[in-house]
Amino acid sequence: MFVLNLLGTFKSFSSSKNNMKKIVFISRKFPPSVGGMQKHNYELHKALSKYFDVGLISMGKKQYNLFWFLPYSFLKTLFNFNKSDVILGDGLLAPIGYLIKKFTGKKVYCVVHGLDVTYNGYFYQSFIPKYLSKLDKLICVSNNTIEECVKKGIERSKCHFIPNGVNFNEINISEDESRGFIEKKFDLDLKNKKVIITVGRLRKRKGVYWFLKNVVNNIKGDFVYLIIGNGNDENRIRSVLNDKSKLLTNVNDKDKEHIYNIADVFVMPNIKVEGDVEGFGIVAIEAAILGVPIIASNMEGIKEAIFDGKNGFLVNSMDVNGFVDKIDEVFNMKSLEKFRKNQIKFTNEKFNWEKLGKEYFDLLS
């Protein structure tokens, strides 16, 4: 049964799964809120439900409810899930997880994405890592995240690697139809142009501003660079846009489907920013599973999502010539269709949620 309220969603255990191990999944980022973590948590909940009886406590669309969601999730777990075997949450919920563990004696596991360990704030750093270290196990989405946990004094033996996942959903729309749709909706001229895209939250670490200033004007051929997303680096990015680049904000899932369908290259030009790491790079595998060639910075968690020559290409961060040359290489690749097919196959085999759900089952059982 689902119960909706101002703070979020509450789903109790199923009466038809009495013989299954019971897990409480506490999520502060879950649909209808949108984003990479929201998508991850939705797919994780779905994958876990094949193996466990999963109770859900998730926060609503408005993230400002977090202050109230923390005690709400604690009390809900305490009074509604006394029959649970394991509690699963994310890094920011570590203090609540610790309290649940102390009050109930239940095992508490936590999924750690990266920023939830490295976020550069004095109060945060003096609080969250301390409580993460007191939980039973941490499920890290990359080995890079494990290393960040160890730097914060968390025992390596508590950290287990299971990456983010993605499901293959073929786009059954012609490229011509998608080009027409995107041209009309966003007032673009794409005729005879290659399409380079970046999709994701616009933060400094994503390197979009750097890419616009240093790489775009050196790329050969007729192309357009489409930046899809919102974020706190938006104003800087707008200041360096030119006739070869366009920022598209508030793009819905249908729009993204059309954009992926016409994309020739997906770039992820991340740069190093202290206290703000890329835990994995889920947007890269979302593009790779659709056969869009990826060119990404060889750093942090990205190098565990993209395997050079397999489902994309890695270039040293802030290497102007490296990005320019690799884009030119992909634009002129004679065996591009073969690469795309192999890229989809590799990404699906390595990151499909059915496989990762089994890995969670093995760890949580």
CSV table of N, CA and C in Angstrom, one decimal, residues 124-199:
chain,number,residue,atom,x,y,z
A,124,TYR,N,29.3,19.7,7.4
A,124,TYR,CA,29.0,18.4,6.7
A,124,TYR,C,30.1,17.4,7.0
A,125,GLN,N,31.3,17.8,6.8
A,125,GLN,CA,32.5,16.9,6.9
A,125,GLN,C,32.7,16.5,8.4
A,126,SER,N,32.3,17.3,9.3
A,126,SER,CA,32.5,16.9,10.7
A,126,SER,C,31.3,16.0,11.2
A,127,PHE,N,30.4,15.7,10.3
A,127,PHE,CA,29.1,15.1,10.7
A,127,PHE,C,28.9,13.8,9.9
A,128,ILE,N,28.8,13.9,8.6
A,128,ILE,CA,28.3,12.7,7.8
A,128,ILE,C,29.3,11.6,7.8
A,129,PRO,N,30.6,11.8,7.4
A,129,PRO,CA,31.6,10.7,7.4
A,129,PRO,C,31.7,9.9,8.7
A,130,LYS,N,31.5,10.7,9.8
A,130,LYS,CA,31.6,10.1,11.2
A,130,LYS,C,30.5,9.0,11.3
A,131,TYR,N,29.3,9.3,10.8
A,131,TYR,CA,28.2,8.4,11.0
A,131,TYR,C,28.2,7.3,9.9
A,132,LEU,N,28.7,7.6,8.7
A,132,LEU,CA,28.8,6.6,7.7
A,132,LEU,C,29.7,5.4,8.2
A,133,SER,N,30.8,5.8,9.0
A,133,SER,CA,31.7,4.8,9.5
A,133,SER,C,31.1,3.9,10.5
A,134,LYS,N,29.9,4.3,11.1
A,134,LYS,CA,29.3,3.5,12.1
A,134,LYS,C,28.2,2.5,11.6
A,135,LEU,N,28.0,2.6,10.3
A,135,LEU,CA,27.0,1.7,9.7
A,135,LEU,C,27.6,0.4,9.3
A,136,ASP,N,26.8,-0.6,9.0
A,136,ASP,CA,27.3,-2.0,8.8
A,136,ASP,C,28.1,-2.1,7.5
A,137,LYS,N,27.5,-1.6,6.4
A,137,LYS,CA,28.2,-1.7,5.1
A,137,LYS,C,27.8,-0.5,4.2
A,138,LEU,N,28.8,-0.1,3.4
A,138,LEU,CA,28.6,1.0,2.5
A,138,LEU,C,28.7,0.4,1.1
A,139,ILE,N,27.7,0.7,0.2
A,139,ILE,CA,27.7,0.2,-1.2
A,139,ILE,C,28.1,1.4,-2.0
A,140,CYS,N,29.3,1.4,-2.5
A,140,CYS,CA,29.9,2.5,-3.3
A,140,CYS,C,29.7,2.3,-4.8
A,141,VAL,N,29.3,3.3,-5.5
A,141,VAL,CA,29.0,3.2,-6.9
A,141,VAL,C,30.3,3.1,-7.8
A,142,SER,N,31.5,3.4,-7.2
A,142,SER,CA,32.7,3.2,-7.9
A,142,SER,C,33.8,2.9,-6.9
A,143,ASN,N,34.9,2.4,-7.5
A,143,ASN,CA,36.1,2.2,-6.6
A,143,ASN,C,36.7,3.5,-6.2
A,144,ASN,N,36.5,4.6,-7.1
A,144,ASN,CA,37.0,5.9,-6.7
A,144,ASN,C,36.2,6.4,-5.5
A,145,THR,N,34.9,6.1,-5.4
A,145,THR,CA,34.2,6.4,-4.2
A,145,THR,C,34.7,5.7,-2.9
A,146,ILE,N,35.1,4.4,-3.1
A,146,ILE,CA,35.7,3.7,-2.0
A,146,ILE,C,36.9,4.4,-1.5
A,147,GLU,N,37.8,4.9,-2.4
A,147,GLU,CA,39.0,5.6,-2.0
A,147,GLU,C,38.7,6.8,-1.3
A,148,GLU,N,37.6,7.5,-1.7
A,148,GLU,CA,37.2,8.8,-1.0
A,148,GLU,C,36.7,8.4,0.4
A,149,CYS,N,36.0,7.3,0.6
A,149,CYS,CA,35.6,6.9,1.9
A,149,CYS,C,36.7,6.6,2.8
A,150,VAL,N,37.7,5.9,2.3
A,150,VAL,CA,38.9,5.5,3.1
A,150,VAL,C,39.7,6.8,3.5
A,151,LYS,N,39.7,7.8,2.6
A,151,LYS,CA,40.4,9.0,3.0
A,151,LYS,C,39.7,9.7,4.2
A,152,LYS,N,38.4,9.4,4.3
A,152,LYS,CA,37.6,10.0,5.4
A,152,LYS,C,37.7,9.2,6.7
A,153,GLY,N,38.5,8.1,6.7
A,153,GLY,CA,38.7,7.3,7.9
A,153,GLY,C,37.7,6.2,8.0
A,154,ILE,N,37.0,5.8,6.9
A,154,ILE,CA,36.1,4.7,6.9
A,154,ILE,C,36.8,3.4,6.6
A,155,GLU,N,36.6,2.4,7.3
A,155,GLU,CA,37.3,1.1,7.1
A,155,GLU,C,37.0,0.6,5.7
A,156,ARG,N,38.1,0.2,5.0
A,156,ARG,CA,37.9,-0.3,3.6
A,156,ARG,C,37.0,-1.6,3.6
A,157,SER,N,37.1,-2.4,4.6
A,157,SER,CA,36.4,-3.7,4.7
A,157,SER,C,34.9,-3.4,4.7
A,158,LYS,N,34.4,-2.2,5.1
A,158,LYS,CA,33.0,-1.9,5.1
A,158,LYS,C,32.5,-1.5,3.7
A,159,CYS,N,33.4,-1.2,2.8
A,159,CYS,CA,33.0,-0.6,1.5
A,159,CYS,C,32.9,-1.7,0.4
A,160,HIS,N,31.8,-1.7,-0.3
A,160,HIS,CA,31.6,-2.7,-1.4
A,160,HIS,C,31.2,-2.0,-2.6
A,161,PHE,N,31.8,-2.5,-3.7
A,161,PHE,CA,31.6,-1.8,-5.0
A,161,PHE,C,30.4,-2.4,-5.8
A,162,ILE,N,29.4,-1.7,-6.1
A,162,ILE,CA,28.4,-2.1,-7.1
A,162,ILE,C,28.1,-0.8,-7.9
A,163,PRO,N,28.3,-0.8,-9.2
A,163,PRO,CA,28.1,0.4,-10.0
A,163,PRO,C,26.7,0.8,-10.1
A,164,ASN,N,26.5,2.0,-10.7
A,164,ASN,CA,25.1,2.4,-11.1
A,164,ASN,C,24.7,1.6,-12.3
A,165,GLY,N,23.4,1.5,-12.6
A,165,GLY,CA,23.0,0.7,-13.7
A,165,GLY,C,22.2,1.4,-14.7
A,166,VAL,N,21.9,0.7,-15.8
A,166,VAL,CA,21.1,1.3,-16.9
A,166,VAL,C,20.3,0.2,-17.6
A,167,ASN,N,19.2,0.4,-18.1
A,167,ASN,CA,18.4,-0.5,-18.9
A,167,ASN,C,18.3,-0.1,-20.3
A,168,PHE,N,18.4,-1.1,-21.2
A,168,PHE,CA,18.3,-0.8,-22.6
A,168,PHE,C,16.9,-0.7,-23.1
A,169,ASN,N,16.6,0.5,-23.6
A,169,ASN,CA,15.3,0.7,-24.2
A,169,ASN,C,15.5,1.4,-25.6
A,170,GLU,N,15.3,0.6,-26.6
A,170,GLU,CA,15.5,1.0,-28.0
A,170,GLU,C,14.6,2.2,-28.4
A,171,ILE,N,15.2,3.2,-29.0
A,171,ILE,CA,14.4,4.3,-29.5
A,171,ILE,C,13.9,4.0,-30.9
A,172,ASN,N,12.5,3.9,-31.0
A,172,ASN,CA,11.9,3.5,-32.3
A,172,ASN,C,11.4,4.7,-33.1
A,173,ILE,N,12.3,5.7,-33.3
A,173,ILE,CA,12.0,6.9,-34.0
A,173,ILE,C,13.1,7.1,-35.0
A,174,SER,N,12.8,7.5,-36.2
A,174,SER,CA,13.8,7.7,-37.3
A,174,SER,C,14.6,8.9,-36.9
A,175,GLU,N,15.8,9.0,-37.4
A,175,GLU,CA,16.7,10.1,-37.1
A,175,GLU,C,16.2,11.4,-37.8
A,176,ASP,N,15.6,11.2,-39.0
A,176,ASP,CA,15.0,12.4,-39.7
A,176,ASP,C,13.9,13.0,-38.9
A,177,GLU,N,13.0,12.1,-38.3
A,177,GLU,CA,11.9,12.6,-37.5
A,177,GLU,C,12.4,13.3,-36.3
A,178,SER,N,13.5,12.8,-35.6
A,178,SER,CA,14.0,13.4,-34.4
A,178,SER,C,14.7,14.8,-34.8
A,179,ARG,N,15.3,14.9,-35.9
A,179,ARG,CA,16.0,16.1,-36.3
A,179,ARG,C,14.9,17.2,-36.6
A,180,GLY,N,13.8,16.8,-37.2
A,180,GLY,CA,12.7,17.7,-37.5
A,180,GLY,C,12.1,18.2,-36.2
A,181,PHE,N,11.9,17.3,-35.3
A,181,PHE,CA,11.3,17.7,-34.0
A,181,PHE,C,12.2,18.7,-33.2
A,182,ILE,N,13.5,18.4,-33.1
A,182,ILE,CA,14.4,19.2,-32.4
A,182,ILE,C,14.6,20.6,-33.0
A,183,GLU,N,14.7,20.6,-34.4
A,183,GLU,CA,14.8,21.8,-35.1
A,183,GLU,C,13.6,22.8,-34.8
A,184,LYS,N,12.4,22.2,-34.9
A,184,LYS,CA,11.2,23.0,-34.7
A,184,LYS,C,11.1,23.5,-33.3
A,185,LYS,N,11.3,22.6,-32.3
A,185,LYS,CA,11.0,22.9,-30.9
A,185,LYS,C,12.1,23.9,-30.4
A,186,PHE,N,13.3,23.8,-30.8
A,186,PHE,CA,14.4,24.6,-30.2
A,186,PHE,C,14.9,25.6,-31.2
A,187,ASP,N,14.3,25.8,-32.4
A,187,ASP,CA,14.6,26.8,-33.4
A,187,ASP,C,16.1,26.6,-33.8
A,188,LEU,N,16.4,25.4,-34.2
A,188,LEU,CA,17.8,25.1,-34.7
A,188,LEU,C,17.8,24.7,-36.1
A,189,ASP,N,19.0,25.0,-36.7
A,189,ASP,CA,19.3,24.5,-38.1
A,189,ASP,C,20.3,23.4,-38.0
A,190,LEU,N,19.9,22.2,-38.2
A,190,LEU,CA,20.8,21.0,-38.1
A,190,LEU,C,21.2,20.4,-39.4
A,191,LYS,N,20.8,21.0,-40.5
A,191,LYS,CA,21.0,20.4,-41.8
A,191,LYS,C,22.5,20.3,-42.1
A,192,ASN,N,22.9,19.0,-42.4
A,192,ASN,CA,24.2,18.6,-42.7
A,192,ASN,C,25.2,18.9,-41.6
A,193,LYS,N,24.7,19.0,-40.4
A,193,LYS,CA,25.6,19.3,-39.2
A,193,LYS,C,25.8,18.1,-38.3
A,194,LYS,N,27.0,17.9,-37.9
A,194,LYS,CA,27.2,16.9,-36.8
A,194,LYS,C,26.7,17.5,-35.5
A,195,VAL,N,26.2,16.6,-34.6
A,195,VAL,CA,25.6,17.0,-33.4
A,195,VAL,C,26.4,16.5,-32.2
A,196,ILE,N,27.0,17.4,-31.4
A,196,ILE,CA,27.7,17.0,-30.2
A,196,ILE,C,26.9,17.4,-29.0
A,197,ILE,N,26.7,16.6,-28.0
A,197,ILE,CA,25.9,16.9,-26.9
A,197,ILE,C,26.6,16.7,-25.6
A,198,THR,N,26.1,17.4,-24.6
A,198,THR,CA,26.4,17.1,-23.2
A,198,THR,C,25.1,17.2,-22.4
A,199,VAL,N,24.8,16.2,-21.6
A,199,VAL,CA,23.6,16.1,-20.8
A,199,VAL,C,23.9,16.0,-19.3
